[in-house]
mmCIF file of C-alpha atoms and ligand atoms in Angstrom:
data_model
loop_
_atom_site.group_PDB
_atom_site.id
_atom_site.type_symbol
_atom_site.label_atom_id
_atom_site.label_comp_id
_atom_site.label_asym_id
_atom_site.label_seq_id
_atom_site.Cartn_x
_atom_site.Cartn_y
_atom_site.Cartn_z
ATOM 1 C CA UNK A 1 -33.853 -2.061 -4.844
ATOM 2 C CA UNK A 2 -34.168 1.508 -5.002
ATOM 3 C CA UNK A 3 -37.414 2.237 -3.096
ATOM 4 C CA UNK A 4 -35.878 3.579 0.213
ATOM 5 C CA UNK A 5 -33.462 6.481 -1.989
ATOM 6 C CA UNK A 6 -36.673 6.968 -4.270
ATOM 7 C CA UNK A 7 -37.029 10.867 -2.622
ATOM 8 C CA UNK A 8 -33.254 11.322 -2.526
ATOM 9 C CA UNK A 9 -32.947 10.500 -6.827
ATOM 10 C CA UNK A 10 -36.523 12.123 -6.929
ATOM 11 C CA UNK A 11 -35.331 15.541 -5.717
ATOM 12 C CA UNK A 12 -31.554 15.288 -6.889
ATOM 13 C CA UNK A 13 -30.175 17.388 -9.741
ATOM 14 C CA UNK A 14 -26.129 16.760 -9.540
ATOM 15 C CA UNK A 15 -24.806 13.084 -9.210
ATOM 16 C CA UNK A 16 -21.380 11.990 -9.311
ATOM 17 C CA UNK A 17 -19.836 8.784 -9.710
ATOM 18 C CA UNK A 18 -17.003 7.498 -7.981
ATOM 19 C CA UNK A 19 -15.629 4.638 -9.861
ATOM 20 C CA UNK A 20 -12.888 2.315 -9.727
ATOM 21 C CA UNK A 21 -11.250 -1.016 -11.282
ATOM 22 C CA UNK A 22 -15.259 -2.837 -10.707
ATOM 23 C CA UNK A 23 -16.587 -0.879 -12.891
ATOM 24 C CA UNK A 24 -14.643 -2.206 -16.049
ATOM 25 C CA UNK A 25 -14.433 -5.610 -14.870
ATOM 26 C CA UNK A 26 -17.264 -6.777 -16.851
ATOM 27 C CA UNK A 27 -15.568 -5.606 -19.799
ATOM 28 C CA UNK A 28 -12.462 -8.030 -19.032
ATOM 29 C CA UNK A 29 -9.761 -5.614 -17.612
ATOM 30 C CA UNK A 30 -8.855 -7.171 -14.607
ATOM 31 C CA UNK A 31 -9.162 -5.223 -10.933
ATOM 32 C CA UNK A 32 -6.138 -4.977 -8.527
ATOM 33 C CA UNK A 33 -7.378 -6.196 -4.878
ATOM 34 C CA UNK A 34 -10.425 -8.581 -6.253
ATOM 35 C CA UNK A 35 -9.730 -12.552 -6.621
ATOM 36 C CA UNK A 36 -7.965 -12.378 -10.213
ATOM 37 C CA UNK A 37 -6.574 -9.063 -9.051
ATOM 38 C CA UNK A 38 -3.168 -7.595 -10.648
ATOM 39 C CA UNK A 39 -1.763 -6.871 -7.185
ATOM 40 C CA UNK A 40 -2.008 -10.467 -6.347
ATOM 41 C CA UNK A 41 0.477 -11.618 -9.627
ATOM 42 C CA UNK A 42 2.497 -8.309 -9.487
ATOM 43 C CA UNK A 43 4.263 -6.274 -7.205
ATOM 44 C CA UNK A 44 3.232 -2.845 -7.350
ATOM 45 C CA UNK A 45 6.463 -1.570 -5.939
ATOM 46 C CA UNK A 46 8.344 -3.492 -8.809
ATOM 47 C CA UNK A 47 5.897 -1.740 -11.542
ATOM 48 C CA UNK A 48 3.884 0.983 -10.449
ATOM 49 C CA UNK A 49 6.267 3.659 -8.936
ATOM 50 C CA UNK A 50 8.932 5.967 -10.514
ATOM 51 C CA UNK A 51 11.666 4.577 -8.911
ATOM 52 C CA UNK A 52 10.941 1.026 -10.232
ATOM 53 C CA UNK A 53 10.554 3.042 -13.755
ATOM 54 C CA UNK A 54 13.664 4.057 -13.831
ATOM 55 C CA UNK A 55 15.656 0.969 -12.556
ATOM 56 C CA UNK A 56 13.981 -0.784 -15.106
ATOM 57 C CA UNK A 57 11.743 0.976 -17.351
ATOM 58 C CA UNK A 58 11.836 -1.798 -20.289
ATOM 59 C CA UNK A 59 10.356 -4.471 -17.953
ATOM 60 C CA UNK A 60 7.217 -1.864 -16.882
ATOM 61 C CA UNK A 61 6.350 -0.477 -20.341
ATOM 62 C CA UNK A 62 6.207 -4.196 -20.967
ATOM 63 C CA UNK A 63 3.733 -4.809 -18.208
ATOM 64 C CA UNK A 64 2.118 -1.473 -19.663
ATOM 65 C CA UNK A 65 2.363 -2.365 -23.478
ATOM 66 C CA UNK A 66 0.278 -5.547 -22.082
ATOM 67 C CA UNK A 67 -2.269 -3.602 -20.025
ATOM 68 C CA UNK A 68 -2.736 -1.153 -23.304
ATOM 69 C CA UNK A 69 -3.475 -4.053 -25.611
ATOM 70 C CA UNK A 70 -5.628 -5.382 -23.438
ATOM 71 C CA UNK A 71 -7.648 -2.180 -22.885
ATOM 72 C CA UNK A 72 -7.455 -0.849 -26.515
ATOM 73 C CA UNK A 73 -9.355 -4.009 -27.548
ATOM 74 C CA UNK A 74 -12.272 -3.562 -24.663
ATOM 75 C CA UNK A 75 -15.305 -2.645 -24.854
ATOM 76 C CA UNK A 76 -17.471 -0.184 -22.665
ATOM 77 C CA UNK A 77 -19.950 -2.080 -20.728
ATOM 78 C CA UNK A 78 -23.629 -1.705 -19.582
ATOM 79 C CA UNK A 79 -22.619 0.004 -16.279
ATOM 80 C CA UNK A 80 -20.428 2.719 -18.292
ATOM 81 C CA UNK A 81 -23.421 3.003 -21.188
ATOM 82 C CA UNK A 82 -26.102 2.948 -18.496
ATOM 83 C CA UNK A 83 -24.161 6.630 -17.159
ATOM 84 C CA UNK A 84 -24.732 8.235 -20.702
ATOM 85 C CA UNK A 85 -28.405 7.142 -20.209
ATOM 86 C CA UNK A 86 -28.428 8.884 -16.319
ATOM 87 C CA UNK A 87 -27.335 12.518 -18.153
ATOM 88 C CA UNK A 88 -30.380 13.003 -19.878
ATOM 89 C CA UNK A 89 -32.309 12.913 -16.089
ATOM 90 C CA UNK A 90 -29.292 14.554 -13.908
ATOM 91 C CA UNK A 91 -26.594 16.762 -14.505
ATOM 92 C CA UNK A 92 -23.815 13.687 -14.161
ATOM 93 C CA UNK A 93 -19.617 13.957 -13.309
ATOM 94 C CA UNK A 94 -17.673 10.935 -13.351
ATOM 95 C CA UNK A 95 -14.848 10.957 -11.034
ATOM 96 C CA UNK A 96 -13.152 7.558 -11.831
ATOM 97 C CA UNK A 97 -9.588 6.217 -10.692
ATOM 98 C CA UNK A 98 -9.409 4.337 -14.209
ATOM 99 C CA UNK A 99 -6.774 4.797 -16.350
ATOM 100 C CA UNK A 100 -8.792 2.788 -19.409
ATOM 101 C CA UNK A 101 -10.912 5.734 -20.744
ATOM 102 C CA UNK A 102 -14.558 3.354 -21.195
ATOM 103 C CA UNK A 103 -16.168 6.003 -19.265
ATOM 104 C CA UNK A 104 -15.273 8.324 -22.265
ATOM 105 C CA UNK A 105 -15.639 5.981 -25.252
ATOM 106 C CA UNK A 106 -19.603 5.201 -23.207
ATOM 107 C CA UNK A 107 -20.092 8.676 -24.112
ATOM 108 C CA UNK A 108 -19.829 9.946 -20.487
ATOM 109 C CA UNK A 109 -19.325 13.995 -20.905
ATOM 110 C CA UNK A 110 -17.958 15.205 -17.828
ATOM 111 C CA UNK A 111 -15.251 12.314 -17.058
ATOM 112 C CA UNK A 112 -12.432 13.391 -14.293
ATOM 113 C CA UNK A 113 -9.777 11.308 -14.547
ATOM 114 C CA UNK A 114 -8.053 10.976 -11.187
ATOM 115 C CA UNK A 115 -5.344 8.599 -12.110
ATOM 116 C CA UNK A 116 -4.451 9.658 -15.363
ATOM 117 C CA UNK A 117 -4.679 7.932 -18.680
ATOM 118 C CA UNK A 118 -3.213 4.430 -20.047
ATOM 119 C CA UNK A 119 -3.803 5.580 -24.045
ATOM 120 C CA UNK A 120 -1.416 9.151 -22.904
ATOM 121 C CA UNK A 121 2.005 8.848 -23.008
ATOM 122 C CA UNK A 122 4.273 12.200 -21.788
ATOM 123 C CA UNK A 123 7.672 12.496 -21.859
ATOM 124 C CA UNK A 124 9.500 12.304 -18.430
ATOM 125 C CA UNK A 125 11.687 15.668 -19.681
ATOM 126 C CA UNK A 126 10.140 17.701 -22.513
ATOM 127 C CA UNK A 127 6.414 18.637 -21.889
ATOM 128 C CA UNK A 128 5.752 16.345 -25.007
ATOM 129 C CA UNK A 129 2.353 14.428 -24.418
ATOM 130 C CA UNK A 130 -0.546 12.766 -26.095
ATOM 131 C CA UNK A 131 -3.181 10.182 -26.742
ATOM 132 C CA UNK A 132 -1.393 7.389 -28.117
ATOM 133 C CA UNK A 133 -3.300 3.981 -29.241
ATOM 134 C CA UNK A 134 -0.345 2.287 -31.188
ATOM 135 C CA UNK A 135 2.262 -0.279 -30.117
ATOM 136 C CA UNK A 136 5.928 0.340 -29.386
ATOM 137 C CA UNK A 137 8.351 -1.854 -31.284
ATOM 138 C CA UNK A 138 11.061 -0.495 -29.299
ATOM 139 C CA UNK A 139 10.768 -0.415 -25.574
ATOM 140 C CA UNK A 140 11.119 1.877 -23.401
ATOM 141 C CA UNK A 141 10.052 3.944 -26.030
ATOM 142 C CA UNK A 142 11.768 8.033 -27.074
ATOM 143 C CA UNK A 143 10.299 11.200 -27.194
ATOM 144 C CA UNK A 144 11.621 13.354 -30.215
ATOM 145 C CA UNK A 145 13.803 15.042 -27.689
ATOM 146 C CA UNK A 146 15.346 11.732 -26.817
ATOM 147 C CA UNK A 147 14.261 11.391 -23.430
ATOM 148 C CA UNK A 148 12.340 8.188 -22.401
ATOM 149 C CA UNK A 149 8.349 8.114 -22.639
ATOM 150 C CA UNK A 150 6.109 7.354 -19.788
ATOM 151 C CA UNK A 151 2.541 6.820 -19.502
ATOM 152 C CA UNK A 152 0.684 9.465 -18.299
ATOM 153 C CA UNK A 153 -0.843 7.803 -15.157
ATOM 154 C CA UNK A 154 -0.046 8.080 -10.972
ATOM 155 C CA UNK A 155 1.876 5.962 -10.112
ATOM 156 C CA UNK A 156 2.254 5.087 -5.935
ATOM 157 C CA UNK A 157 4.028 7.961 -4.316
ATOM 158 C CA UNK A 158 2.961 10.640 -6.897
ATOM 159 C CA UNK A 159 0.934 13.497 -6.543
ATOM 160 C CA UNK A 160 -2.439 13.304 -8.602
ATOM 161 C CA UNK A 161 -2.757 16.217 -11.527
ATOM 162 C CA UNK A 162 -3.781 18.930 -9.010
ATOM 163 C CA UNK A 163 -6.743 21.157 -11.279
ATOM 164 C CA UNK A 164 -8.147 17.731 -11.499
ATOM 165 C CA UNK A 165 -8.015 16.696 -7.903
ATOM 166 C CA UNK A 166 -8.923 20.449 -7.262
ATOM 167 C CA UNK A 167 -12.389 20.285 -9.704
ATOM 168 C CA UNK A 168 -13.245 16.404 -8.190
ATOM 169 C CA UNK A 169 -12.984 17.810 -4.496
ATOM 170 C CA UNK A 170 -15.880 20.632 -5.625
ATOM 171 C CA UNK A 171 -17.732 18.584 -7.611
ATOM 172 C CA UNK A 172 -18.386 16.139 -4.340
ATOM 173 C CA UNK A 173 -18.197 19.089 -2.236
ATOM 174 C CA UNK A 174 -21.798 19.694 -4.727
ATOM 175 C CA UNK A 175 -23.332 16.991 -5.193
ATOM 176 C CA UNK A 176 -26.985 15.386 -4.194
ATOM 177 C CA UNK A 177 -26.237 11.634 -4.832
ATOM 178 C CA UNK A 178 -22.713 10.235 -5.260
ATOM 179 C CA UNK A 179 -22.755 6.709 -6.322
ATOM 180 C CA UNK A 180 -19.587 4.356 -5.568
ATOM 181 C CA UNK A 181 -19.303 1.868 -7.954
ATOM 182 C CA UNK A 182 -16.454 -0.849 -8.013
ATOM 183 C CA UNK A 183 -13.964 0.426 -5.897
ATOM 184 C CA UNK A 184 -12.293 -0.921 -2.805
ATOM 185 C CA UNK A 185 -11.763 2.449 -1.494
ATOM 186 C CA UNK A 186 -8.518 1.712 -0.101
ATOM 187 C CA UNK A 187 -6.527 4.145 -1.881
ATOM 188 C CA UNK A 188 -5.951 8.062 -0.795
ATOM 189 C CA UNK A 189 -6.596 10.762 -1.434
ATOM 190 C CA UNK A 190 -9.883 9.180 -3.867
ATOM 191 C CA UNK A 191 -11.313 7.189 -0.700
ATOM 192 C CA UNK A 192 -11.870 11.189 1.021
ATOM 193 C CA UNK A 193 -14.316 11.883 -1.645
ATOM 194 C CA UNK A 194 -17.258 10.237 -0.331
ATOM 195 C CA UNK A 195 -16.635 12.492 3.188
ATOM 196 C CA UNK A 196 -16.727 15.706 1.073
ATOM 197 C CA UNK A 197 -20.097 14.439 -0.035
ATOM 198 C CA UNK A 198 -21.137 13.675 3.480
ATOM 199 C CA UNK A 199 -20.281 16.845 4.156
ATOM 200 C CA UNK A 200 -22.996 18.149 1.797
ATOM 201 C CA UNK A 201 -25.602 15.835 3.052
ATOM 202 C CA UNK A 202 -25.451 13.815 -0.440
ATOM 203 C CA UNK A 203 -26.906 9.932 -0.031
ATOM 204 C CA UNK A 204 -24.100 8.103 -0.115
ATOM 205 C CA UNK A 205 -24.804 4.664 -2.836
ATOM 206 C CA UNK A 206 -22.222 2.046 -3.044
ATOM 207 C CA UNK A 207 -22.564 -0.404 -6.044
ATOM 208 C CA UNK A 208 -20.123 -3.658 -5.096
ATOM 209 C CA UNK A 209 -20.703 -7.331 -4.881
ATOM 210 C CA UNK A 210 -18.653 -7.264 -1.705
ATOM 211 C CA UNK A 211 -18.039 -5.020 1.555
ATOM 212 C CA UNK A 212 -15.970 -2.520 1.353
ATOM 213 C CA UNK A 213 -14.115 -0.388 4.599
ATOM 214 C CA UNK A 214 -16.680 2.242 4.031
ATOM 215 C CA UNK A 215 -20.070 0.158 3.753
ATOM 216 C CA UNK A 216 -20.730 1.642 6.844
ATOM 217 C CA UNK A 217 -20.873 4.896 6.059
ATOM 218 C CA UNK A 218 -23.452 3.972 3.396
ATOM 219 C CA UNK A 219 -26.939 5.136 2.948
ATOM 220 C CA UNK A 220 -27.559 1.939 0.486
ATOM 221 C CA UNK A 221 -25.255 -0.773 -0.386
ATOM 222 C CA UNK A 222 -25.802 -2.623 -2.924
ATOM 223 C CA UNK A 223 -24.346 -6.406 -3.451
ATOM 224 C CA UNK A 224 -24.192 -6.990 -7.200
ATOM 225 C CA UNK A 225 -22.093 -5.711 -10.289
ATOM 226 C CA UNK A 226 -22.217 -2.199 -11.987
ATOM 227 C CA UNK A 227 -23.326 -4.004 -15.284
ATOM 228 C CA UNK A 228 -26.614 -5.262 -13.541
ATOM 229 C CA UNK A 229 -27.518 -2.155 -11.097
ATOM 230 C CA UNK A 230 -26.345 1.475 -12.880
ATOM 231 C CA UNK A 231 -29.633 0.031 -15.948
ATOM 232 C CA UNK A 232 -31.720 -1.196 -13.314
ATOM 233 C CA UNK A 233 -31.141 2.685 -11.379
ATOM 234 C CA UNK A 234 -31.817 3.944 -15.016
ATOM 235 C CA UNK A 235 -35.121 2.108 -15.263
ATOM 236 C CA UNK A 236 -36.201 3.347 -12.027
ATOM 237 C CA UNK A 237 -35.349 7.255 -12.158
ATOM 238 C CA UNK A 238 -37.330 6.807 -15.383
ATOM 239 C CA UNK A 239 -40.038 5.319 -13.488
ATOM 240 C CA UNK A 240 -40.483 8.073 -10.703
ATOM 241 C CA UNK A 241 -39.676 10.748 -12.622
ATOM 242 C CA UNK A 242 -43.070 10.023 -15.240
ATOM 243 C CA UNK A 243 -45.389 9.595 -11.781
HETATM 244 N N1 LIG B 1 -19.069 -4.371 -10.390
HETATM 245 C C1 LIG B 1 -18.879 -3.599 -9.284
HETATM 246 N N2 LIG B 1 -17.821 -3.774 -8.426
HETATM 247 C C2 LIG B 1 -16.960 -4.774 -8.697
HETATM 248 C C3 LIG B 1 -17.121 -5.634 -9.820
HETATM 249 C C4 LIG B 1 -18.231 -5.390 -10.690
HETATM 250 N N3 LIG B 1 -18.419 -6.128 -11.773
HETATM 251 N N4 LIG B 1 -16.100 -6.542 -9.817
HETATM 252 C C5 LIG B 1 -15.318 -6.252 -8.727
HETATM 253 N N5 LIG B 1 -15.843 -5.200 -8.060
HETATM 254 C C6 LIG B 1 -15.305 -4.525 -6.871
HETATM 255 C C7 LIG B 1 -14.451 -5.410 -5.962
HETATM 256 O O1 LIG B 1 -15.256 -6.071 -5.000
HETATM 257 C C8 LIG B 1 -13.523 -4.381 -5.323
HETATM 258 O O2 LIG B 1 -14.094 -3.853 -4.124
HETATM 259 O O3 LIG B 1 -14.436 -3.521 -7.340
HETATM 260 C C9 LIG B 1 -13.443 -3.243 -6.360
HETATM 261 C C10 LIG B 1 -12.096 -3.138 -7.065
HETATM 262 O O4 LIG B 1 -11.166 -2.719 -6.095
HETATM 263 P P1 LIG B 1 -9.616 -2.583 -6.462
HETATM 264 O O5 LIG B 1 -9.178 -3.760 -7.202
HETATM 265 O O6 LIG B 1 -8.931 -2.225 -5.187
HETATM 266 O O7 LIG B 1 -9.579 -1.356 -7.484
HETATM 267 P P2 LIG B 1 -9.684 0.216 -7.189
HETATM 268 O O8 LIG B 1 -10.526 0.494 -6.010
HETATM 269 O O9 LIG B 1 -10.059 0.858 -8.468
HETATM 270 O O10 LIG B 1 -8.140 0.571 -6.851
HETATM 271 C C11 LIG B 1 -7.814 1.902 -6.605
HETATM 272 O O11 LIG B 1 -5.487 1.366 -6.629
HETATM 273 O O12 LIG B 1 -3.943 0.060 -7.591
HETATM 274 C C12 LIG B 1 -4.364 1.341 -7.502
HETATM 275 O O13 LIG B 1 -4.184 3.113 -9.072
HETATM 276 C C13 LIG B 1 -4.811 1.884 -8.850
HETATM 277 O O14 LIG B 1 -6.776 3.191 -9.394
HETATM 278 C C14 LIG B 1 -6.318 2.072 -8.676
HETATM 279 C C15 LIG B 1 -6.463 2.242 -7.185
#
C-alpha cells in the first residue's frame, strides 16, 4: 500500500494531517456531503450561518444540543488513536475542520482546530467563553451578562479564528508529508492547504473511500477508511524505520 511513498515517510520528519467529517465517521458522527450526510436532511443556510442564528436561534441550538449529545457520547476511533501512535516516529500537527474534539481526546498533541469547537460555547456580546459538556434546559441558552450563547464554531460566511488559520498556513507551508484524510475538500479556505504543501514539495496522501476534486493532485490515493489505513501506515513506518 505504502511501498511507492516508502522514501518519502523514510526521510520525513514533519507530517500534518488534514482531516475532515471521514475521519470521525467510524465513530458514528455523521459527515455532511457523504450518503447519510447532514447537508442532505438539513439546510445549511437554515442552521449553519449567523443570520439563520439570529432569526431563530432556539431551532439551531436545538439542531446543536443534538449534534453535542451525539458527539459527547463518541468515541475516538482507530484512525484518530493510530495519530498518537505516528508522534512517537514524526513530529505530527493535526489540522482538522472538526468541531468534535476526538483528535484531542485520541491524545493527538498538536491539534489545530480550523472550525472551532462543538463542546465551546462563547457569548455573542461579552468575551465570555468555555468548554462546556452539559445540556441546556433552556434554549437558546444566557451568558451571565444576559446575552444569548453560541457555539464557538464557523459558521458559512464567517471568518475562521485568524492565529489559527495563520499557524495551519505555516505548518503546511513546513511540512514533508501531509496526509488528507476524510474530507471532500470542497470547502475554502481549508481545501488551499494541500497547495501550500505543494508548494514545499511535501507528498501529497489522500486517505478516502471515494474521489475527491483534488485526487488529481495526489501523489497516492488511497480508497478505504481512516480506521483501516492511518494503523496499517503505522505498521509500516515501524517497519522501514527498524531496516
Ligand atoms: N474514512 C475516510 N474518509 C471517509 C470516511 C471514512 N470512514 N467516510 C467518509 N469519508 C469521506 C467521504 O467520502 C467524503 O469525501 O469523507 C469526506 C467527508 O466530506 P464532507 O462530508 O464534505 O465533510 P468535510 O470535508 O469535513 O466538510 C468540510 O464543510 O459543512 C462544512 O464546516 C463543515 O467542516 C465542514 C466542512
Amino acid at each position: 500500500m505504502f511501498e511507492e511513498i516508502s522514501n518519502a515517510l523514510q526521510n520525513a520528519r514533519r507530517i500534518v494531517f488534514v482531516t475532515g467529517a471521514g475521519i470521525s465517521e467510524e465513530s458514528g458522527i455523521p459527515t455532511f456531503r457523504g450518503k447519510d450526510g447532514l447537508w442532505r436532511k438539513y439546510d445549511p443556510m437554515k442552521l449553519a450561518t449567523i443570520d439563520a442564528f439570529y432569526e431563530d436561534p432556539k431551532l439551531v441550538w436545538e439542531w446543536y444540543q443534538d449534534r453535542r449529545r451525539n458527539i459527547i457520547s463518541a468515541e475516538p476511533n482507530n484512525g484518530h488513536k493510530s495519530i498518537t501512535e505516528l508522534e512517537k516516529l514524526y513530529q505530527v500537527t493535526v489540522l482538522t475542520q472538526n468541531i468534535d474534539g476526538l483528535h484531542q481526546r485520541a491524545g493527538n498533541s498538536k491539534v489545530l482546530e480550523l472550525h472551532g469547537s462543538i463542546i465551546r460555547i462563547k457569548c455573542t456580546v461579552c468575551d465570555f467563553q468555555k468548554d462546556f459538556t452539559g445540556y441546556f434546559d433552556v434554549l437558546p441558552p444566557k451568558c451571565k451578562c444576559d446575552n444569548i450563547l453560541r457555539p464557538d464554531v464557523v459558521w458559512f460566511g464567517e471568518s475562521l479564528p485568524q492565529e489559527v488559520w495563520k499557524n495551519a498556513m505555516q505548518e503546511a507551508s513546513l511540512c514533508d508529508v501531509m496526509i488528507i484524510a476524510g474530507t471532500s475538500l470542497v470547502v475554502s479556505p481549508a481545501n488551499t492547504l494541500p497547495i501550500f504543501a505543494k508548494q514545499n514539495n511535501a507528498m501529497l496522501i489522500e486517505i478516502n473511500p471515494e474521489q475527491t476534486i483534488m485526487s488529481n493532485e495526489m501523489d497516492l490515493s488511497i480508497r478505504d477508511t481512516s480506521a483501516n489505513v492511518i494503523p496499517k501506515l503505522v505498521e509500516f513506518v515501524k517497519e522501514i524505520k527498524s531496516q
